[in-house]
XYZ file of C-alpha atoms in Angstrom:
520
model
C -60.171 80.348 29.459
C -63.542 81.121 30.211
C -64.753 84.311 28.320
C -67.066 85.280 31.198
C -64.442 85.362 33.813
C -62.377 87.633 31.254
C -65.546 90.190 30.424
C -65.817 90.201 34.654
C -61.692 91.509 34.842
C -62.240 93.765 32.418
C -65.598 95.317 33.665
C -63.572 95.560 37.178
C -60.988 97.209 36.000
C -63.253 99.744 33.849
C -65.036 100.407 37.489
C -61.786 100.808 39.356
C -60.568 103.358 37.230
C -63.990 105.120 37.104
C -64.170 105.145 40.837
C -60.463 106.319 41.633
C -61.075 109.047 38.539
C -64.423 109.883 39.950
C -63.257 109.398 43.778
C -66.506 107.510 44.507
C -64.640 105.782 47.418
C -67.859 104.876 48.985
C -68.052 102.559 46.013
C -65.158 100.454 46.748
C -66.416 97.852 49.116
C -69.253 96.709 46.407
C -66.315 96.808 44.122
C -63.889 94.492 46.464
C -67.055 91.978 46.343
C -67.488 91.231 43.006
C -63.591 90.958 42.666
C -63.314 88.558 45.096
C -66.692 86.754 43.268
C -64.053 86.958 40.007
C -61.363 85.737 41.738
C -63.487 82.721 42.872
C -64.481 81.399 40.035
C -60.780 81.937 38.363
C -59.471 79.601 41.057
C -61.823 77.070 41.413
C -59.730 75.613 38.211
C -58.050 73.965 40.609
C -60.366 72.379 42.178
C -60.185 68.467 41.582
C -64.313 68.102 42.067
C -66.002 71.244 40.466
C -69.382 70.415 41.696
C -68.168 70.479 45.313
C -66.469 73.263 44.557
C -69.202 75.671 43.217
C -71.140 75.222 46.328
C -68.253 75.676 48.564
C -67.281 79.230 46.655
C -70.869 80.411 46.072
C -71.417 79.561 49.843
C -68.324 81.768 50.614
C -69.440 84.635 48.138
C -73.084 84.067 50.077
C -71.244 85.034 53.584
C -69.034 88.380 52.630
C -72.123 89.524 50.753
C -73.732 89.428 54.400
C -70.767 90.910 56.248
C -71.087 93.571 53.087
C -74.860 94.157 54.446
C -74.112 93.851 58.147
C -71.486 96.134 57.657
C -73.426 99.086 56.549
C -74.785 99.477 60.003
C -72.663 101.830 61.876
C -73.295 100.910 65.364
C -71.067 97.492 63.948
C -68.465 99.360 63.575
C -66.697 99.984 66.919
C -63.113 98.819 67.823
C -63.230 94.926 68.925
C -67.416 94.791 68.615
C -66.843 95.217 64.465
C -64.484 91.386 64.653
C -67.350 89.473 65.545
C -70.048 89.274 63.131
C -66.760 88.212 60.633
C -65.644 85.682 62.938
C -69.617 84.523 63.721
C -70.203 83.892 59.909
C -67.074 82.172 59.127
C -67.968 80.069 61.988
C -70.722 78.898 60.178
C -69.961 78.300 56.929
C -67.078 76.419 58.765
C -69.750 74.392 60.724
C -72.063 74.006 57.861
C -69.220 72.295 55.733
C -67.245 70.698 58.597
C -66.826 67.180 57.005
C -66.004 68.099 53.809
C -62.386 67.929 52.133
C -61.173 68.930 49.078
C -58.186 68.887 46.738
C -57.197 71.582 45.617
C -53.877 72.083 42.670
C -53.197 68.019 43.700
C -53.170 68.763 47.542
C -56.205 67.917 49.626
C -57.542 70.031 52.667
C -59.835 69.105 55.110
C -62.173 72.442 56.732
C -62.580 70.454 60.006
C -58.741 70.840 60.062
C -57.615 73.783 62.454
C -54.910 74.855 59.606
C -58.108 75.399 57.603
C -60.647 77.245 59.467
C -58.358 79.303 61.024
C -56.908 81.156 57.975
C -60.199 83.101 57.678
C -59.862 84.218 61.516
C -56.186 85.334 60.624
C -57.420 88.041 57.930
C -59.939 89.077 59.909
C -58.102 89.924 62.834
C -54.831 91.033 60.825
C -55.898 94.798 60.790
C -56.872 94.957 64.404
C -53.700 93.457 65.758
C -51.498 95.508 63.861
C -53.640 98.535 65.287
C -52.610 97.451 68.471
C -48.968 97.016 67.735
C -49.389 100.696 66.206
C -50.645 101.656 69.387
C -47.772 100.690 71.473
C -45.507 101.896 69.580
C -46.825 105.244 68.723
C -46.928 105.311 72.597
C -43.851 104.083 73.145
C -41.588 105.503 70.480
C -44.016 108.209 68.820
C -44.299 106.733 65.793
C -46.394 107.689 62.859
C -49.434 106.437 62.159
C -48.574 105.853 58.569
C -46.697 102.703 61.006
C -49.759 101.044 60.529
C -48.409 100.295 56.667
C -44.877 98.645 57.800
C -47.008 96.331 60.493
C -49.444 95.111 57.734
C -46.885 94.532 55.375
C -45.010 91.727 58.059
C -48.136 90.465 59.184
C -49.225 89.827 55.397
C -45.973 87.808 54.910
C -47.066 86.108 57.770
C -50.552 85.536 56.534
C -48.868 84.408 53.175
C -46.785 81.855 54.742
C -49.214 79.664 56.879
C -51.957 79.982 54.382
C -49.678 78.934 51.201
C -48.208 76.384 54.135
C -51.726 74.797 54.624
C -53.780 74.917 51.137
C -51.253 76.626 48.636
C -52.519 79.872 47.063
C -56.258 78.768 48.277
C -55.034 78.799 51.542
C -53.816 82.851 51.064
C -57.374 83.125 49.026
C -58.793 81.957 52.469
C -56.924 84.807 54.364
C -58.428 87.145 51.975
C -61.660 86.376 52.855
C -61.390 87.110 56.531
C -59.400 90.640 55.743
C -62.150 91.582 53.465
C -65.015 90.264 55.731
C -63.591 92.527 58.385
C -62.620 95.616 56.192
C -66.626 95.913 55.409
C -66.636 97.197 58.855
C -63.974 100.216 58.804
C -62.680 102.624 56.713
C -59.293 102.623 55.216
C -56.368 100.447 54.687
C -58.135 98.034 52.103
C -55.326 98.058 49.773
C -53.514 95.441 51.100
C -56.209 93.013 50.070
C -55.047 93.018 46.511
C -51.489 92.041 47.780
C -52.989 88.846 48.948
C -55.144 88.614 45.978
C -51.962 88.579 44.164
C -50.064 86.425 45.845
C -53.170 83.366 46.333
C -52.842 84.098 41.802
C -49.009 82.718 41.827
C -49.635 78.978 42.103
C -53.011 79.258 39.472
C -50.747 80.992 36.939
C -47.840 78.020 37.990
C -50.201 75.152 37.746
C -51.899 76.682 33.849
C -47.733 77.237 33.024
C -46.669 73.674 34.118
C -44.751 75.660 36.768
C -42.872 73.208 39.326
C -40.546 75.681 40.365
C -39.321 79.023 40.991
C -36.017 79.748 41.850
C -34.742 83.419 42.998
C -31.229 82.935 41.917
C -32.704 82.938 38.143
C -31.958 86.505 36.981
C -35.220 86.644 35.046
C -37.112 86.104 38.156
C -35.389 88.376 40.153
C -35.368 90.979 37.420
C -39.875 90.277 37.129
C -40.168 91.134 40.882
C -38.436 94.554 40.237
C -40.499 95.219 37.315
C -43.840 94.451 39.008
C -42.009 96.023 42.143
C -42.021 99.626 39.899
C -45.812 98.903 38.166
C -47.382 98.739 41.989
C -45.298 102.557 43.088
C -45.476 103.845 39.273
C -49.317 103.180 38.614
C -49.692 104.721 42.109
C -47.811 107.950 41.221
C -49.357 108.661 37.868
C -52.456 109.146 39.819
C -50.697 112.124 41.363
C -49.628 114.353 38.390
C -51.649 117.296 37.661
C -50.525 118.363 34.241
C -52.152 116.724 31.615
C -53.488 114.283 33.859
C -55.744 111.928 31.492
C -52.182 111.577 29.176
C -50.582 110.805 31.881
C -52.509 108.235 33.090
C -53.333 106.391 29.279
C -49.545 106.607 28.940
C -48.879 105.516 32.133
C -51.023 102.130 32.026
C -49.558 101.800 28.462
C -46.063 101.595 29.768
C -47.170 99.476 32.882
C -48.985 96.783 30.602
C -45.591 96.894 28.257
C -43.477 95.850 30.946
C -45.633 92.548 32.020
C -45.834 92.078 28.438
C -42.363 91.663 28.124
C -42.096 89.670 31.075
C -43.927 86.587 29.034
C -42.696 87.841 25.398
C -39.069 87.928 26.065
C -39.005 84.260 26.285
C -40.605 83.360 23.480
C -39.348 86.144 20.904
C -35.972 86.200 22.238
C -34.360 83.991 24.650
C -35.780 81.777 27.614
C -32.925 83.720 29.887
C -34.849 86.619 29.689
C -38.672 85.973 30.608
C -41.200 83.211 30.054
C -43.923 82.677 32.825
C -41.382 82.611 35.932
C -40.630 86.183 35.193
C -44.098 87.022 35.146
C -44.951 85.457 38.482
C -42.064 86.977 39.893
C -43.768 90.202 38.436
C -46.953 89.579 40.096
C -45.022 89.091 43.601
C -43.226 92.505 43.166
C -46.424 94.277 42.433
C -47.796 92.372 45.440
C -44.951 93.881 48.059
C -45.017 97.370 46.783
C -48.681 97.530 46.818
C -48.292 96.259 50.908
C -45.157 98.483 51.622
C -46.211 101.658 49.801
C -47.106 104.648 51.975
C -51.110 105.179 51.396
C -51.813 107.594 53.886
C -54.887 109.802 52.965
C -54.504 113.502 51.536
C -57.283 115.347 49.980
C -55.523 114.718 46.395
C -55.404 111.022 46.469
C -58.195 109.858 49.487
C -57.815 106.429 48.957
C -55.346 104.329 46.357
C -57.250 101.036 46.846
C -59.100 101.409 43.417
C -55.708 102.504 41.860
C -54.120 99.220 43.075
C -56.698 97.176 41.683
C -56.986 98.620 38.457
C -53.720 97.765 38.105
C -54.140 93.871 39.124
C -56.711 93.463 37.145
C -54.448 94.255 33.918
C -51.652 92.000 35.147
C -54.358 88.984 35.546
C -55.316 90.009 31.911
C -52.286 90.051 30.407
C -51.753 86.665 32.693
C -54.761 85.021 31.425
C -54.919 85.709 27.533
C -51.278 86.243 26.485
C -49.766 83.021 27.118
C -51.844 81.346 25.059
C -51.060 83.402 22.198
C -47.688 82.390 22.894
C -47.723 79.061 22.841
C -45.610 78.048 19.776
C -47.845 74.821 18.173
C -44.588 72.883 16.812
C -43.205 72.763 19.622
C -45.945 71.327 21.693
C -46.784 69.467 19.372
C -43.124 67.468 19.504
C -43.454 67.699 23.467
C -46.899 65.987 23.372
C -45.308 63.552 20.999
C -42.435 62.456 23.296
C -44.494 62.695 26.170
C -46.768 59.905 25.221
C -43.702 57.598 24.860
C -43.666 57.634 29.344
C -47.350 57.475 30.790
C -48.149 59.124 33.831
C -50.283 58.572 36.608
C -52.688 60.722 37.890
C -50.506 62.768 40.194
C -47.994 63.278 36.988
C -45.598 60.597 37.874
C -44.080 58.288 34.840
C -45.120 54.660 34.712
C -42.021 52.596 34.424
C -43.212 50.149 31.033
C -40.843 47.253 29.873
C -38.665 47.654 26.985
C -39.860 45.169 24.372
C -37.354 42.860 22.602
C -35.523 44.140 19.461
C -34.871 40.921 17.872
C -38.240 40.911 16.169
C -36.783 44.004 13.953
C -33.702 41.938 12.657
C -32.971 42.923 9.154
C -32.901 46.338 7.560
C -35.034 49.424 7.825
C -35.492 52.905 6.944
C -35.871 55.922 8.886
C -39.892 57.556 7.858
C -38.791 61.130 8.225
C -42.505 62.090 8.251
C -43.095 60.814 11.946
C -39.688 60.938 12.756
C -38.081 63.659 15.927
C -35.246 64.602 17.717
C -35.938 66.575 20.812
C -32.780 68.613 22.242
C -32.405 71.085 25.175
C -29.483 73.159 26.460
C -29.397 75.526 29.788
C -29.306 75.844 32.806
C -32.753 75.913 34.927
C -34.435 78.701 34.615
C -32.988 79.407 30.828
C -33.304 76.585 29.097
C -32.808 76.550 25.523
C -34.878 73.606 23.535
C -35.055 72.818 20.120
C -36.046 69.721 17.214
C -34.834 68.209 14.255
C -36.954 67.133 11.779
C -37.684 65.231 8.990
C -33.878 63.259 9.512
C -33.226 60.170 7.051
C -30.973 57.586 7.976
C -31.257 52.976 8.118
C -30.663 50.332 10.345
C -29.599 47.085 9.763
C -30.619 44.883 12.694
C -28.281 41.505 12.644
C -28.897 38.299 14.269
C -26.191 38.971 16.775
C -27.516 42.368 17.826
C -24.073 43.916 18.800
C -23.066 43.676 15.410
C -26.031 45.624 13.966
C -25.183 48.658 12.260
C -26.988 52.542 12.081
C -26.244 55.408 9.832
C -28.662 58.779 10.647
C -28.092 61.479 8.814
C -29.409 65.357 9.915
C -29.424 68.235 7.735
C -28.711 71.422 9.967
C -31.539 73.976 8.173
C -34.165 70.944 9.593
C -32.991 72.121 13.187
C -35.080 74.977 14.999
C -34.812 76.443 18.167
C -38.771 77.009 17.534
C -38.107 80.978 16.882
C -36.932 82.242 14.100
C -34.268 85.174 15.207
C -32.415 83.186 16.998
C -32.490 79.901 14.634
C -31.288 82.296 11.818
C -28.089 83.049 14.384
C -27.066 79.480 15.153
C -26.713 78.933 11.224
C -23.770 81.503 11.077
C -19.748 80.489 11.884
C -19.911 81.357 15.186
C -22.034 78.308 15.821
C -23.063 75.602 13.113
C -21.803 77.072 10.015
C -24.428 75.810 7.907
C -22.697 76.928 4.744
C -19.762 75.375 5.336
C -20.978 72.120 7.137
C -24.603 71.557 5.580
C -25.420 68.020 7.463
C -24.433 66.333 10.869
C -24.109 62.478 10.677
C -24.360 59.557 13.365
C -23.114 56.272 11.997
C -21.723 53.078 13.792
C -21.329 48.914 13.803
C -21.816 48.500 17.326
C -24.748 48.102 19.851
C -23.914 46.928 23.921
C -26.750 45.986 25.984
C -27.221 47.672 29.063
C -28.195 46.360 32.674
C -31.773 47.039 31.756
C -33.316 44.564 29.597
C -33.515 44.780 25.730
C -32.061 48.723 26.376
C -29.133 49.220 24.267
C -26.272 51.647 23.658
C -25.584 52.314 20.323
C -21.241 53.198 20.251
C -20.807 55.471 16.726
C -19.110 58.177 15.394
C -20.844 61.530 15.470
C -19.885 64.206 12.656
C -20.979 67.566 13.158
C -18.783 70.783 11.660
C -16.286 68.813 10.158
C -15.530 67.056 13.268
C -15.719 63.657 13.887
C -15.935 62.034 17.887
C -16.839 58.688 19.467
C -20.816 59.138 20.349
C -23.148 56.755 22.963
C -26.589 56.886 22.595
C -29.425 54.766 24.276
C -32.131 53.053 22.512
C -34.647 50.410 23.274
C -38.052 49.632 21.752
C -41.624 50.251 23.159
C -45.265 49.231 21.303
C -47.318 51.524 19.493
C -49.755 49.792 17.587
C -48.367 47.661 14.401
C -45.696 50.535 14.296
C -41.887 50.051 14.022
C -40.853 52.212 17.071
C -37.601 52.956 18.519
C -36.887 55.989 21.336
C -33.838 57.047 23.178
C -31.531 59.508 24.441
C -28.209 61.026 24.720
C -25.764 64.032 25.557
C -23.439 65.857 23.699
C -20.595 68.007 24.545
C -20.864 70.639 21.994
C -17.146 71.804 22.580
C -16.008 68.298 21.453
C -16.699 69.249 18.463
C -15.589 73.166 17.934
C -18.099 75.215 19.209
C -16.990 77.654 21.960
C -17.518 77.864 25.720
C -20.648 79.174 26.728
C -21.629 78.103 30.399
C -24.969 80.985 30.497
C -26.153 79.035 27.188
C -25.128 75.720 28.174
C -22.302 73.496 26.504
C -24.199 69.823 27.455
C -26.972 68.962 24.787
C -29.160 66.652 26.239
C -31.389 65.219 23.228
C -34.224 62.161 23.126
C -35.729 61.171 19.757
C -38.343 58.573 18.455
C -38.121 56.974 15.373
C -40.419 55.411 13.237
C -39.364 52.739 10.975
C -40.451 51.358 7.307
């Protein structure tokens, strides 16, 4: 990640705090700028052509720099007048880069295309409408004005939906623009910017992640939007307390930072159920709705919680950015990147179907190289999936003329196996799941190969032994080139209740496994 873009979070976030600390409020706008200039240049990462896309963000920084400028002059800032400089600008820019397209996170979007242009014009006349909603209802009912809040909150949805509908989280960033464009001309209710900030964040932090999808029946999800749910009200309220009020507030962002910590840690120190980067996102969303839904109304203790709110975004991007990384455990990426490379893939991430090459040429016997060697297994259910390796297995095969009557014998010691952290490998070695103790080694061993209605694909028909149990075992293998190399790959399942281990449907009782082997 680029250190610059880091230094510029963490000089925002510094600011934020001084502001809302000093309640320099007049500040914020400048402050809201140079976010959204941070912002920028964080998601133009997904930008297929980076040249195209520097002008095309430094050309939008350009125009809310002028609506920053413009906006300073009072007489802009009537009711209906104050929408049009906004909409005159993005007009231009619009004009100015009318036949250009881009793709953006593997979808292209054209700006000539109304579902482009016109997300700008939605943030920038979000706040009016829902002052005119307010209006007829306060009218009409006698609401509060505090109403305002619960109208911004739908229309932001709203926002979210045809922007992430038309260019993904760009698209939202696009919305963002026009609500901050316009909010240079008024006072007030600029908090809900950094809900939209947060949101257009979700599919950068998916895409870095190798995030496809997220599902809200996964517990760990649903669990992250609570948790960023309580950062967004509790950062707000820690603001509020008046004894001991700089404790507070170091404890307070201490205990915040902990809990999106944990989001990403829990996955990798303890189990994939409980966190990993799904968690965080859903995290990210939470702190996103209570941020919009909050009650911000101005009292002379608070005045404004818009520099509160961003301090706060600004560590979850942080923690977003840098700790993931750090988390990244080398093995097993390492064995990923390894089995990856067996299926190419296209440009858009699709495998390339390659033929199977002929196992004939291999007749006679062979030895497993245990140096270059894997098994690659994973367990789970979406969401909380379990995966693990096995190195460093020996084993031969004996390749005969006929090949149905060749014959295999693999042989796995159970301490080679890791679940890639080390609490939770040091569990699986006890009774209560492979004993290792008792039953040291797990064996695969058979005299029969079947082809398959692919060609030169084989099933291998053996006996697997694992705890002292012995069952009938398929397992597909076929051949592919890798230089001068001896290379076999396949795959398999195993039911690990076949063979004594308990019932476990949260865990997972099918092991699906694929393996290459390299042969001497």
């Amino acid at each position: 990640m680029n250190g610059f873009v880091i230094f510029s979070f963490i000089s925002l976030g510094i600011v934020a705090f001084v502001i809302q600390k000093k309640r320099r409020f007049n500040q914020i706008d400048v402050q809201h700028l140079l976010f959204f200039a941070a912002l920028s240049e964080l998601l133009k990462s997904g930008f297929e052509d980076l040249n195209r896309a520097n002008v095309w963000s430094y050309s939008l920084i350009a125009l809310l720099a002028v609506n920053f400028l413009v906006g300073r002059w009072s007489k802009l800032r009537k009711p209906i007048l104050r929408l049009l400089p906004p909409i005159l600008s993005f007009g231009v820019l619009v004009a100015l880069f009318w036949s250009d397209s881009f793709v953006y996170m593997g979808e292209n979007f054209n700006v000539s295309d109304k579902a482009t242009w016109v997300l700008p014009i939605i943030g920038v006349v979000m706040f009016e409408f829902a002052l005119l909603k307010m209006s007829f209802l306060k009218r009409f009912f006698g609401m509060k004005e505090s109403s305002i809040n619960v109208l911004l909150t739908f229309l932001v949805g709203v926002a979210i939906v045809i922007g992430a509908f038309n260019a993904q989280g760009y698209g939202v960033f696009l919305v963002s623009a026009g609500f901050l464009a316009a909010s240079f001309y008024r006072e007030g209710n600029k908090h809900v910017l950094h809900s939209l900030f947060a949101v257009a964040l979700v599919w950068m932090f998916a895409d870095q992640n190798s995030i496809e999808l997220i599902d809200l029946r996964f517990p760990k999800v649903m669990g992250g939007l609570f948790v960023g749910a309580f950062v967004g009200a509790f950062i707000q309220h820690i603001w509020t307390v008046k004894k001991r009020p700089n404790l507070a507030l170091l404890m307070g962002y201490f205990v915040a930072a902990l809990f999106f910590l944990g989001l990403l840690a829990f996955k990798s120190l303890i189990n994939a159920s409980f966190g990993g980067m799904e968690a965080f996102l859903g995290g990210l969303v939470g702190y996103a709705l209570a941020n919009a839904v909050l009650d911000y109304e101005k009292s002379d203790e608070t005045q404004s919680h818009a520099p509160t709110m961003m301090s706060g975004l600004v560590m979850i991007i942080l923690i977003g950015l840098i700790v993931p990384p750090l988390l990244v455990n080398e093995e097993e990426k390492a064995i990923e990147e390894t089995l990856d490379a067996i299926t190419p893939k296209n440009e858009e991430g699709k495998e390339i179907e390659v033929p199977f090459l002929p196992l004939e040429v291999f007749v006679g016997s062979h030895t497993i190289d245990p140096s270059t060697s894997i098994i690659s297994f994973k367990l789970g259910s979406s969401g909380s999936v379990t995966k693990g390796a096995i190195k460093e297995f020996t084993g031969s095969f004996n390749f005969a003329e006929d090949l149905t009557n060749s014959t295999f014998d693999v042989k796995m010691e159970v301490l080679k196996l890791t679940t890639f952290i080390g609490m939770r490998d040091e569990s699986i070695m006890s009774a209560e799941y492979f004993n290792q103790a008792k039953f040291p080694s797990m064996r695969f061993k058979g005299s029969k190969m079947t082809a398959t209605e692919k060609e030169n694909e084989y099933e291998m028909i053996g006996t697997f032994e694992m705890l002292g149990v012995q069952k009938e075992q398929k397992v597909l293998i076929h051949r592919i080139e890798e230089g001068t190399k001896k290379v076999l790959v396949g795959n398999g399942e195993i039911d690990r209740r076949r063979f004594g281990m308990s019932d476990d449907p949260r865990e997972g009782n099918n092991v699906s496994f694929e393996f290459k082997v390299e042969l001497k």
